Short mmCIF file of C-alpha atoms and ligand atoms in Angstrom, two decimals:
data_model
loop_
_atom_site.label_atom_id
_atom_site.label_comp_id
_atom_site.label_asym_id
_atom_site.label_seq_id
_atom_site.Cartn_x
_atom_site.Cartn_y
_atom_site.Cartn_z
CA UNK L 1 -18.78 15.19 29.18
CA UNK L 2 -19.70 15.02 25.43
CA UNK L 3 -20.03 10.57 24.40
CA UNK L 4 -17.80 8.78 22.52
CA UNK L 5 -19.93 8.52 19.45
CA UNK L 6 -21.08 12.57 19.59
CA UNK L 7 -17.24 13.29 19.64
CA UNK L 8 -16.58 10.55 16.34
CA UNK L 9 -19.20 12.22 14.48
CA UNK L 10 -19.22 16.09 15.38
CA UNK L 11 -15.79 16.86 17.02
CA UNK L 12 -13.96 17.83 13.62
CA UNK L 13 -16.83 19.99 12.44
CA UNK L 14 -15.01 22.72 13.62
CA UNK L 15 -12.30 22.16 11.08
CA UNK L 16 -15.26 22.51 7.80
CA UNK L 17 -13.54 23.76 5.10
CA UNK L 18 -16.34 23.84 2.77
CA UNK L 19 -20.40 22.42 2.82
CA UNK L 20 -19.90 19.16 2.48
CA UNK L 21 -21.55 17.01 5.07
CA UNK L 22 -18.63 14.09 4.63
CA UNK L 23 -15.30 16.39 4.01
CA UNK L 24 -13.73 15.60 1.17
CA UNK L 25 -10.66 13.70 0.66
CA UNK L 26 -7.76 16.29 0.17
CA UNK L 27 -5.04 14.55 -2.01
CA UNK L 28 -2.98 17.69 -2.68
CA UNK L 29 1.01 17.75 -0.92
CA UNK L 30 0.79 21.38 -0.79
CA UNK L 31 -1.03 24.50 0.04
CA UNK L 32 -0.87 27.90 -2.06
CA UNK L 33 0.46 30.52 0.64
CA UNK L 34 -1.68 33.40 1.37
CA UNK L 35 -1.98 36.04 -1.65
CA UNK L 36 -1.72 39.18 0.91
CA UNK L 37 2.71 39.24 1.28
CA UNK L 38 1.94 40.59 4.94
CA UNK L 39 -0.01 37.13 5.99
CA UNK L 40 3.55 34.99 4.36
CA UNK L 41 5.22 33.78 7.44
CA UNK L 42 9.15 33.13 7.56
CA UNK L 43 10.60 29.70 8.29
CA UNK L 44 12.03 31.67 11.69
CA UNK L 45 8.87 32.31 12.68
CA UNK L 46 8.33 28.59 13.04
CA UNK L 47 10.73 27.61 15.41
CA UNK L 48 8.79 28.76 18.27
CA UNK L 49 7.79 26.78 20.76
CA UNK L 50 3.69 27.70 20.04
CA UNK L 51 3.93 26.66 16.36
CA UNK L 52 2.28 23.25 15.74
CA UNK L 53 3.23 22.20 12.30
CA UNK L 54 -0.02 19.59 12.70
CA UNK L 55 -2.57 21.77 12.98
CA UNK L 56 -1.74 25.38 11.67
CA UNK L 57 -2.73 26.61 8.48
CA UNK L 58 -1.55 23.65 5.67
CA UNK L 59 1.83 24.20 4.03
CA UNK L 60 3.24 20.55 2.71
CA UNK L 61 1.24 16.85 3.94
CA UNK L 62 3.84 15.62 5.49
CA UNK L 63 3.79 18.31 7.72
CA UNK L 64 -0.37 17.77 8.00
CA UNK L 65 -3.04 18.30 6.13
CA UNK L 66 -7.37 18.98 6.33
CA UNK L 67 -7.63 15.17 6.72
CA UNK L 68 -4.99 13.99 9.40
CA UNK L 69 -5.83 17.49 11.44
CA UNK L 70 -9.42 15.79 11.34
CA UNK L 71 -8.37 13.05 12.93
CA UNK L 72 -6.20 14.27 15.62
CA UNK L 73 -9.12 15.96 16.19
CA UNK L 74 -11.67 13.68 16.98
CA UNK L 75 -9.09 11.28 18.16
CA UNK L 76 -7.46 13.81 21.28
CA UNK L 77 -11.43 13.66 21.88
CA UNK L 78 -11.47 10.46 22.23
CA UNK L 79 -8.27 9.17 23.77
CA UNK L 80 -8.07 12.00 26.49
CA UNK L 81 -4.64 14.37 25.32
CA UNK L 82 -2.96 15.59 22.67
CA UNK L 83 -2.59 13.60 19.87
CA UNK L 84 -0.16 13.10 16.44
CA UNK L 85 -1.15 10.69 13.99
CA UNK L 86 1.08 8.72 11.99
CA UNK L 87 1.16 5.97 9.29
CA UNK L 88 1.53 3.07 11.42
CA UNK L 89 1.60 1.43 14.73
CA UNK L 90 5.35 1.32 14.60
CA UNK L 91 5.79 4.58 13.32
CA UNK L 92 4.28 5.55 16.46
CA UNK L 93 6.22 3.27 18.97
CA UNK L 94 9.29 4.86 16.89
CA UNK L 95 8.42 8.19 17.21
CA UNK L 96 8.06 7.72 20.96
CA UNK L 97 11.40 6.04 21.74
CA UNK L 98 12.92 9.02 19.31
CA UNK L 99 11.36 11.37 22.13
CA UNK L 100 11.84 9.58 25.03
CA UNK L 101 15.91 8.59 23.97
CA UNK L 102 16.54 6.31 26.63
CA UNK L 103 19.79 4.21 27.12
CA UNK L 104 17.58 1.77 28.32
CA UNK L 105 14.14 -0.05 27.59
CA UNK L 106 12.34 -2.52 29.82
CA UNK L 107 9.71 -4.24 27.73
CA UNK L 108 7.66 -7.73 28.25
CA UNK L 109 6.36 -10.03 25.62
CA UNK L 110 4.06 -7.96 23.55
CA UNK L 111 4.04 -7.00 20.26
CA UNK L 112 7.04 -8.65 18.18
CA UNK L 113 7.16 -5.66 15.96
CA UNK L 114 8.19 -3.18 19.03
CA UNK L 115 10.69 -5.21 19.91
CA UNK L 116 12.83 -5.76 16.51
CA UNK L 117 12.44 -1.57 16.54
CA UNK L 118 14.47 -2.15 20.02
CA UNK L 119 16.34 -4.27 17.94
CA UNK L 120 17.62 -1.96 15.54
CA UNK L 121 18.37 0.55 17.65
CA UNK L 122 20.36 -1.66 20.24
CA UNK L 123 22.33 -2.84 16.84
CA UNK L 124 22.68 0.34 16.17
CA UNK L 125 23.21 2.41 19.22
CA UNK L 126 23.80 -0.05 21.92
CA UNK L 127 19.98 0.59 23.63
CA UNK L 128 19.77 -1.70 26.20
CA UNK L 129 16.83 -3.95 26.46
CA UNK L 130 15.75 -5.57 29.47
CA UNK L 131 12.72 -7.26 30.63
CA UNK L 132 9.70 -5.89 32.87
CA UNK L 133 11.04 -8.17 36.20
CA UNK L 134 14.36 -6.14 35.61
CA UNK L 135 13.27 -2.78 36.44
CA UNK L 136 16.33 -2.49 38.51
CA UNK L 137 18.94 -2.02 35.54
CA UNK L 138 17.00 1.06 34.90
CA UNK L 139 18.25 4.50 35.58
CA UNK L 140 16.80 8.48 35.30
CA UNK L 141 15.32 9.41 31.62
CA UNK L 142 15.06 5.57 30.76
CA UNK L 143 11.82 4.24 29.67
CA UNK L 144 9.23 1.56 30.98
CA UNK L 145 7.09 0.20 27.76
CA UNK L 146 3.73 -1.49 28.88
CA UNK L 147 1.78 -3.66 26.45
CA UNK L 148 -1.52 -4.05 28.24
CA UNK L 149 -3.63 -5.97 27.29
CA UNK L 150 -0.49 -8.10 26.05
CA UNK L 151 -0.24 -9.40 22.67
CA UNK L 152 -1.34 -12.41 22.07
CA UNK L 153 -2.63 -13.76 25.29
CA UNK L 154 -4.61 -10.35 26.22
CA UNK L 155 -3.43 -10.42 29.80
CA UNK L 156 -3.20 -6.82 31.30
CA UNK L 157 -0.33 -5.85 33.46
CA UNK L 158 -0.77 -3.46 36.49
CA UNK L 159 -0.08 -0.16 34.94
CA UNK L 160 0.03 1.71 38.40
CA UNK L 161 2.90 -0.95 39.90
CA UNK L 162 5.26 0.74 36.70
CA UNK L 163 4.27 3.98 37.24
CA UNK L 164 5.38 3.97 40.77
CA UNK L 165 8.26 2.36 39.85
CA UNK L 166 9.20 4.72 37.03
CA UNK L 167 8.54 7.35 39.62
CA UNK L 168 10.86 6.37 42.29
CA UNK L 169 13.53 6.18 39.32
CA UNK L 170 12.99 9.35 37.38
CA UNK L 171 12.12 6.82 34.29
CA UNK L 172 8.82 7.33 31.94
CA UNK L 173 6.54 5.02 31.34
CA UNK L 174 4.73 4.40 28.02
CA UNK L 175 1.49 2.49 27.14
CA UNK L 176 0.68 0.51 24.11
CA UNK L 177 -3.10 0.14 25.01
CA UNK L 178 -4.13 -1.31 21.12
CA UNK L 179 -6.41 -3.96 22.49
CA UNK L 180 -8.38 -1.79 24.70
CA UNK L 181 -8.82 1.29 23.36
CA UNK L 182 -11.47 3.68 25.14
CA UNK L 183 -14.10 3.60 26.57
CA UNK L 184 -12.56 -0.06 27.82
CA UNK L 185 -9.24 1.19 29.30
CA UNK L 186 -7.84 4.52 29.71
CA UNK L 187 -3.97 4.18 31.05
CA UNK L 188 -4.16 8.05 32.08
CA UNK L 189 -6.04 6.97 34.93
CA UNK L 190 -2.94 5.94 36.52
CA UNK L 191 -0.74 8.42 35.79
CA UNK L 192 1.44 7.21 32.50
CA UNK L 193 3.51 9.53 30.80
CA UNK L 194 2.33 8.35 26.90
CA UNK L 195 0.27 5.92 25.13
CA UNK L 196 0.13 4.56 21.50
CA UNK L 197 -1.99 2.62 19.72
CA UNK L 198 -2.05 1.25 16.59
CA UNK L 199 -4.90 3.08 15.08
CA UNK L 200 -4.98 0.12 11.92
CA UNK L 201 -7.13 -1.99 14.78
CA UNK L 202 -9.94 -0.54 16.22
CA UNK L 203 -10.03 2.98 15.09
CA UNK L 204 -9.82 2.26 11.99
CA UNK L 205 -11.93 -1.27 12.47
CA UNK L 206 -12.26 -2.37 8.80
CA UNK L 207 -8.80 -4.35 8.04
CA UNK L 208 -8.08 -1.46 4.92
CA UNK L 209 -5.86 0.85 6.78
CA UNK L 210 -2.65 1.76 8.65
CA UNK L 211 -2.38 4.26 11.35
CA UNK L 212 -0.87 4.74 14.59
CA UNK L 213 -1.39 7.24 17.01
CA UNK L 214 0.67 8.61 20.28
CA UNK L 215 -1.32 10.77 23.22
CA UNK L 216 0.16 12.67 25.47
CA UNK L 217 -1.10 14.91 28.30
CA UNK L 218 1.84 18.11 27.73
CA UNK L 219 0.79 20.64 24.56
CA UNK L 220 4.60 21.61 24.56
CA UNK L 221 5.15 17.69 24.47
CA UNK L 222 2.44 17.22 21.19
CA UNK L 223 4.42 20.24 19.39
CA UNK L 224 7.70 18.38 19.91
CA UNK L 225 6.30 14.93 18.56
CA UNK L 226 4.20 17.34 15.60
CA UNK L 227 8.06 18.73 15.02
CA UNK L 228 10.05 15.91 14.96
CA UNK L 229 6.99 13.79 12.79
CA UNK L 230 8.38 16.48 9.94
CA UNK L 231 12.09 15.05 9.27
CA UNK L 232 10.77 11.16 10.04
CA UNK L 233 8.45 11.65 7.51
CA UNK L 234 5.58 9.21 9.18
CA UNK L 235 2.52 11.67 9.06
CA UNK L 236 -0.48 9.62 8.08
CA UNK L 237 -1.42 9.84 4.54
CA UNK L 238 -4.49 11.53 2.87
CA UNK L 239 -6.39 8.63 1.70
CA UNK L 240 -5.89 6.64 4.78
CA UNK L 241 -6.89 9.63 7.05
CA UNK L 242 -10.29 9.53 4.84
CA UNK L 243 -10.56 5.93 5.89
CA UNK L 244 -9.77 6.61 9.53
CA UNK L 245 -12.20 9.62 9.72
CA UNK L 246 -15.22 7.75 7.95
CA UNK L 247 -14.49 4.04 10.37
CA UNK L 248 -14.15 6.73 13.72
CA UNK L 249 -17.63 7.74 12.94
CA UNK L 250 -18.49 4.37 14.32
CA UNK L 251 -16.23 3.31 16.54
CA UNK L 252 -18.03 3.18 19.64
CA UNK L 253 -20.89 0.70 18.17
CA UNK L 254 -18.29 -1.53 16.89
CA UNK L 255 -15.83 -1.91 19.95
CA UNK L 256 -18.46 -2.30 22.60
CA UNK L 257 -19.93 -5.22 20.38
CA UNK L 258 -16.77 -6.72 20.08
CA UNK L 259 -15.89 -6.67 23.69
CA UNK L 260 -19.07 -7.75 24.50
CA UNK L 261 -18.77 -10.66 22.33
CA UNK L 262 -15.17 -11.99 23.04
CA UNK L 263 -16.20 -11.40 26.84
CA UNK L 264 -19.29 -13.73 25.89
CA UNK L 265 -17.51 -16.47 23.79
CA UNK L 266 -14.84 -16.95 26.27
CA UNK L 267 -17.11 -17.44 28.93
CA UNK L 268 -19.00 -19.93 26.56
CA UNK L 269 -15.49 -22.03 26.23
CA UNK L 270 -14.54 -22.11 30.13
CA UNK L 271 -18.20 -23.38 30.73
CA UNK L 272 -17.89 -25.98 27.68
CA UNK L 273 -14.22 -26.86 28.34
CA UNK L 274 -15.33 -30.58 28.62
CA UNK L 275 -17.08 -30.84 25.63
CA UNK L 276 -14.24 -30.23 23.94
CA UNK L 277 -10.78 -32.55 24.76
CA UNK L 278 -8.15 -30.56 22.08
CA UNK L 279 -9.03 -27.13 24.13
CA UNK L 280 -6.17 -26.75 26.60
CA UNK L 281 -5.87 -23.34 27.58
CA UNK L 282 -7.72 -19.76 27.10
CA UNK L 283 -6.51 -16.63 27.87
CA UNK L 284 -7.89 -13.43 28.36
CA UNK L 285 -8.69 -10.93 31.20
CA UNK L 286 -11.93 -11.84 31.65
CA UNK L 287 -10.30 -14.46 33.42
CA UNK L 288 -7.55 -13.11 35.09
CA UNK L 289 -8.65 -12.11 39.29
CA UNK L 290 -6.39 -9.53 40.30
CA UNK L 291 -8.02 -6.36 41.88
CA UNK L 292 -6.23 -4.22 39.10
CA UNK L 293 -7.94 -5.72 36.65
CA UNK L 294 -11.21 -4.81 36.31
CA UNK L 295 -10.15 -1.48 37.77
CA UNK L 296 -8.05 -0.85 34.43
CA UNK L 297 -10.63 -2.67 32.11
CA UNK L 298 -13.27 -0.06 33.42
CA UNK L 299 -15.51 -0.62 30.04
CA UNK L 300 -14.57 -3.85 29.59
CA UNK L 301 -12.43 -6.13 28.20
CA UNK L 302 -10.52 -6.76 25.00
CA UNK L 303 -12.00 -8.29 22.14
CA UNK L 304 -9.07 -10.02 21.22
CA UNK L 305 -8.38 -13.76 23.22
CA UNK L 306 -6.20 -16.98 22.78
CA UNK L 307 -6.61 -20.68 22.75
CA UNK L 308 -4.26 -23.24 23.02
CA UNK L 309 -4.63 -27.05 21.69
CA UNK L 310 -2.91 -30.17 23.16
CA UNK L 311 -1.49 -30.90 19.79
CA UNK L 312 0.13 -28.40 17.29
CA UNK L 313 -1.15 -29.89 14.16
CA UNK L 314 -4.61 -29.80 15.27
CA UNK L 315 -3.65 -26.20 16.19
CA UNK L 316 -2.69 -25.25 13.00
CA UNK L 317 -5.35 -27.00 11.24
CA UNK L 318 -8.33 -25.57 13.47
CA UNK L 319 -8.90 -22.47 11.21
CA UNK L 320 -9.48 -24.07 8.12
CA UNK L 321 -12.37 -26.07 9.59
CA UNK L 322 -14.13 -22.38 10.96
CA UNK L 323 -16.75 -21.31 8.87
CA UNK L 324 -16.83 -17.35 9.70
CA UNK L 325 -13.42 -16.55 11.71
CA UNK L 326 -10.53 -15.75 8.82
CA UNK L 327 -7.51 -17.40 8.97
CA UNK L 328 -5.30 -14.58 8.60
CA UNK L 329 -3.25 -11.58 11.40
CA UNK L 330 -4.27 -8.38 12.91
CA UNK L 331 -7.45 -7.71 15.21
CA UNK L 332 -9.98 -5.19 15.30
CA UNK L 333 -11.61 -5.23 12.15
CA UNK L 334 -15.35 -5.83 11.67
CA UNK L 335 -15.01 -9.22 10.59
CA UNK L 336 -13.48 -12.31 12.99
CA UNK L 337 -9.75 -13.53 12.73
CA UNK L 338 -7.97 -16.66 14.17
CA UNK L 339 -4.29 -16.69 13.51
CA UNK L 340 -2.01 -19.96 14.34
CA UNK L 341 0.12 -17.67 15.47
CA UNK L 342 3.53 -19.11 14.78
CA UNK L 343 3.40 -17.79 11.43
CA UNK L 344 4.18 -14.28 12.91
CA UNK L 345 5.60 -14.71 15.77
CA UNK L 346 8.82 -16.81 16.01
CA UNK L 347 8.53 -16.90 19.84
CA UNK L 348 4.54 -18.00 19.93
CA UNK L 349 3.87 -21.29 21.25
CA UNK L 350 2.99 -23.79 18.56
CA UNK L 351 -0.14 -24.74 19.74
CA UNK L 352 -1.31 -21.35 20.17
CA UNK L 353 -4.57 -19.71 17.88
CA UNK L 354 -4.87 -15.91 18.61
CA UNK L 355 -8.87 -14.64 17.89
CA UNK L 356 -9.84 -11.49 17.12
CA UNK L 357 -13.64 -10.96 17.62
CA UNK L 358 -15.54 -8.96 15.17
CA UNK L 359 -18.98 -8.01 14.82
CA UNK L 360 -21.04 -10.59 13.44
CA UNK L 361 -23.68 -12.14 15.36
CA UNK L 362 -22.48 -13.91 18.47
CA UNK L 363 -24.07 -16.88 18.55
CA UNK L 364 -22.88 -17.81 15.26
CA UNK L 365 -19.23 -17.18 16.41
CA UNK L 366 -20.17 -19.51 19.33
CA UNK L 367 -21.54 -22.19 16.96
CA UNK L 368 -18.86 -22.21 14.37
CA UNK L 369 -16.15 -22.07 17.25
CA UNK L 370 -17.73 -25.21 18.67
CA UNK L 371 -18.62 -27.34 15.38
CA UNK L 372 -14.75 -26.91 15.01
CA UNK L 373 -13.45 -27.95 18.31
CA UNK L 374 -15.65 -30.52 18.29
CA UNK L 375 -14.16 -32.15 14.98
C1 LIG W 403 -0.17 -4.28 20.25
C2 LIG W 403 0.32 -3.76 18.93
N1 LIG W 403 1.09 -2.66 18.90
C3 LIG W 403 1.56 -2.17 17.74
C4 LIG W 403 1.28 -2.78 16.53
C5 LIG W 403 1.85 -2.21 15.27
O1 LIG W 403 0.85 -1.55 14.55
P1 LIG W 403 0.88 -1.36 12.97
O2 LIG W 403 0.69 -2.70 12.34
O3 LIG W 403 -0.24 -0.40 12.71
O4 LIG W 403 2.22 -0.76 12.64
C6 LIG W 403 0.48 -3.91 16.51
C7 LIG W 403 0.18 -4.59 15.24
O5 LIG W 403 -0.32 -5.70 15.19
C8 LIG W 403 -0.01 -4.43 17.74
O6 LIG W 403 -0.78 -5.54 17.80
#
């Protein structure tokens, strides 16, 4: 099988429209129709069940265009299925739930942002939400949604235990797998219906972009999500499908180094714990010693861990004495984050600090993590 880098770099070359060794950035909405009248297609001739509105020949952007067919591209490459872009995270969680319709969601913690979409629609349409230790109140054609690893304590969850149990329901299960994007986890090993992931952290890797993506294993499936991506109007844009192409190209270098190094400076903390007496807790799955584990986290594990203090003002004041780690939210860009993470997330603990582990030299994370805990 072709590497994850080979496929970042060459897997869209099939799609050169012209000589250009970087393609170019296509900012037009729409595309001249073919000058011979017998090559002009109908609208009818559309509706079929083979027409993909994401990849065939370019009519109107929101429908896609040379840059986001790029990067479904090299991303179905990468991510094992067939994929649609879109123009955020959520956009992608949204699109799914549109496909999926279920009367009722089980969801755990996880991303905040998933849940006020729940929200809405149980305002709106009385969806039921429920959480993950409730799988009973489910019924046939409702839907399981995994966060693993979790947001923000980077625990993973047994993917296979909701499969089975979506199984002996008739219920589908879908994966938000953001914080371990391949080659460290790959939730079609165990049989998942979907999986999204918000492309803004690690595909795109450089904190200047939003994109989501959804993967799915069914072609019919992709033309359906390509289809109904048309009237919701979420296809990524041009200029950010530029961005996403050139960060893909590499991808692999930077998420290996990052999971390297969170795997690395969490390990530094549990074996310096007593140097330093505000550090309470950390989190991540390094830690974590269930067999599923490190069967899941094949390539290992996230880049993205939590700390908690013994004190929430020394909590919140921890990031302004880092030298290199940002206080600021998201993960998976190049540079290091550490987020008191109440200002997000109205249900985070108060003495928690979320950090996202970029690729600077690790050492010098580990030193300017531990001249501030030691203050
Ligand atoms: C786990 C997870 N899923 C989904 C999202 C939403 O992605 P976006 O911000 O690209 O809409 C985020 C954003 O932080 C996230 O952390």
């Amino acid at each position: 099988m072709t590497g994850i880098s080979t496929n970042a770099i060459h897997a869209d070359q099939v799609l050169n429209r012209v000589t250009d060794v970087v393609p170019p950035i296509n900012v037009t909405t729409t595309f001249r129709y073919p000058s011979n009248p017998n090559d002009i297609r109908p609208a009818t001739d559309y509706q079929s069940d083979s027409y993909d509105p994401s990849s065939d020949t370019p009519i109107y952007s929101r429908l896609g265009h040379p840059n986001s067919t790029r990067v479904e591209k090299i991303l179905s490459k990468l991510l094992d299925g067939e994929v649609i872009a879109y123009n955020s995270g959520l956009s992608a969680f949204f699109a799914a739930i549109m496909y999926f319709n279920p009367k009722t969601v089980a969801i755990g913690d996880g991303y905040h942002g998933c849940h006020g979409i729940l929200n809405l629609l149980s305002r709106n349409y009385n969806v039921k939400i429920v959480n993950l230790d409730q799988l009973d109140q489910l019924k046939e054609g409702d839907l399981i949604h995994v966060e693993t690893p979790e947001n923000p304590y980077s625990i993973v969850h047994d993917i296979e235990y909701y499969v089975n149990k979506a199984k002996s329901i008739g219920a589908k299960v879908l994966v938000d797998a953001t914080f371990a994007p391949p080659p460290l986890s790959n939730p079609f090993d165990f049989g998942v219906d979907m999986i999204m992931h918000s492309a803004t952290k690690y595909f795109g890797g450089h904190s200047d972009l939003l994109a989501g993506c959804l993967i799915t294993k069914d072609p019919k499936v992709k033309i359906q999500l390509a289809t109904d991506r048309i009237f919701l109007g979420t296809n990524i844009a041009n200029l950010e499908s530029y961005l996403l192409l050139r960060s893909l190209r590499t991808y692999e270098l930077r998420i290996k180094q990052q999971s390297e190094s969170a795997t690395k400076i969490v390990k530094y903390l549990v074996e310096n714990k007593n140097n330093y007496p505000t550090l309470d807790k950390i989190h991540h799955s390094s830690l974590q010693t269930e067999s599923f584990v490190l069967k899941q986290m094949k390539g290992g594990h996230s880049p993205v861990f939590s700390i908690e203090l013994n004190e929430i003002e020394k909590a919140k004041s921890l990031p302004s004495k880092l030298k290199y780690f940002q206080h600021a939210t998201s993960l998976g860009g190049v540079e290091s984050l550490i987020e008191w993470r109440a200002v997000t997330d109205a249900n985070a603990r108060k003495t928690l600090l979320r950090v996202s582990v970029g690729i600077e030299n690790v050492e010098d994370l580990i030193s300017d993590l531990d001249q501030a805990l030691r203050q």
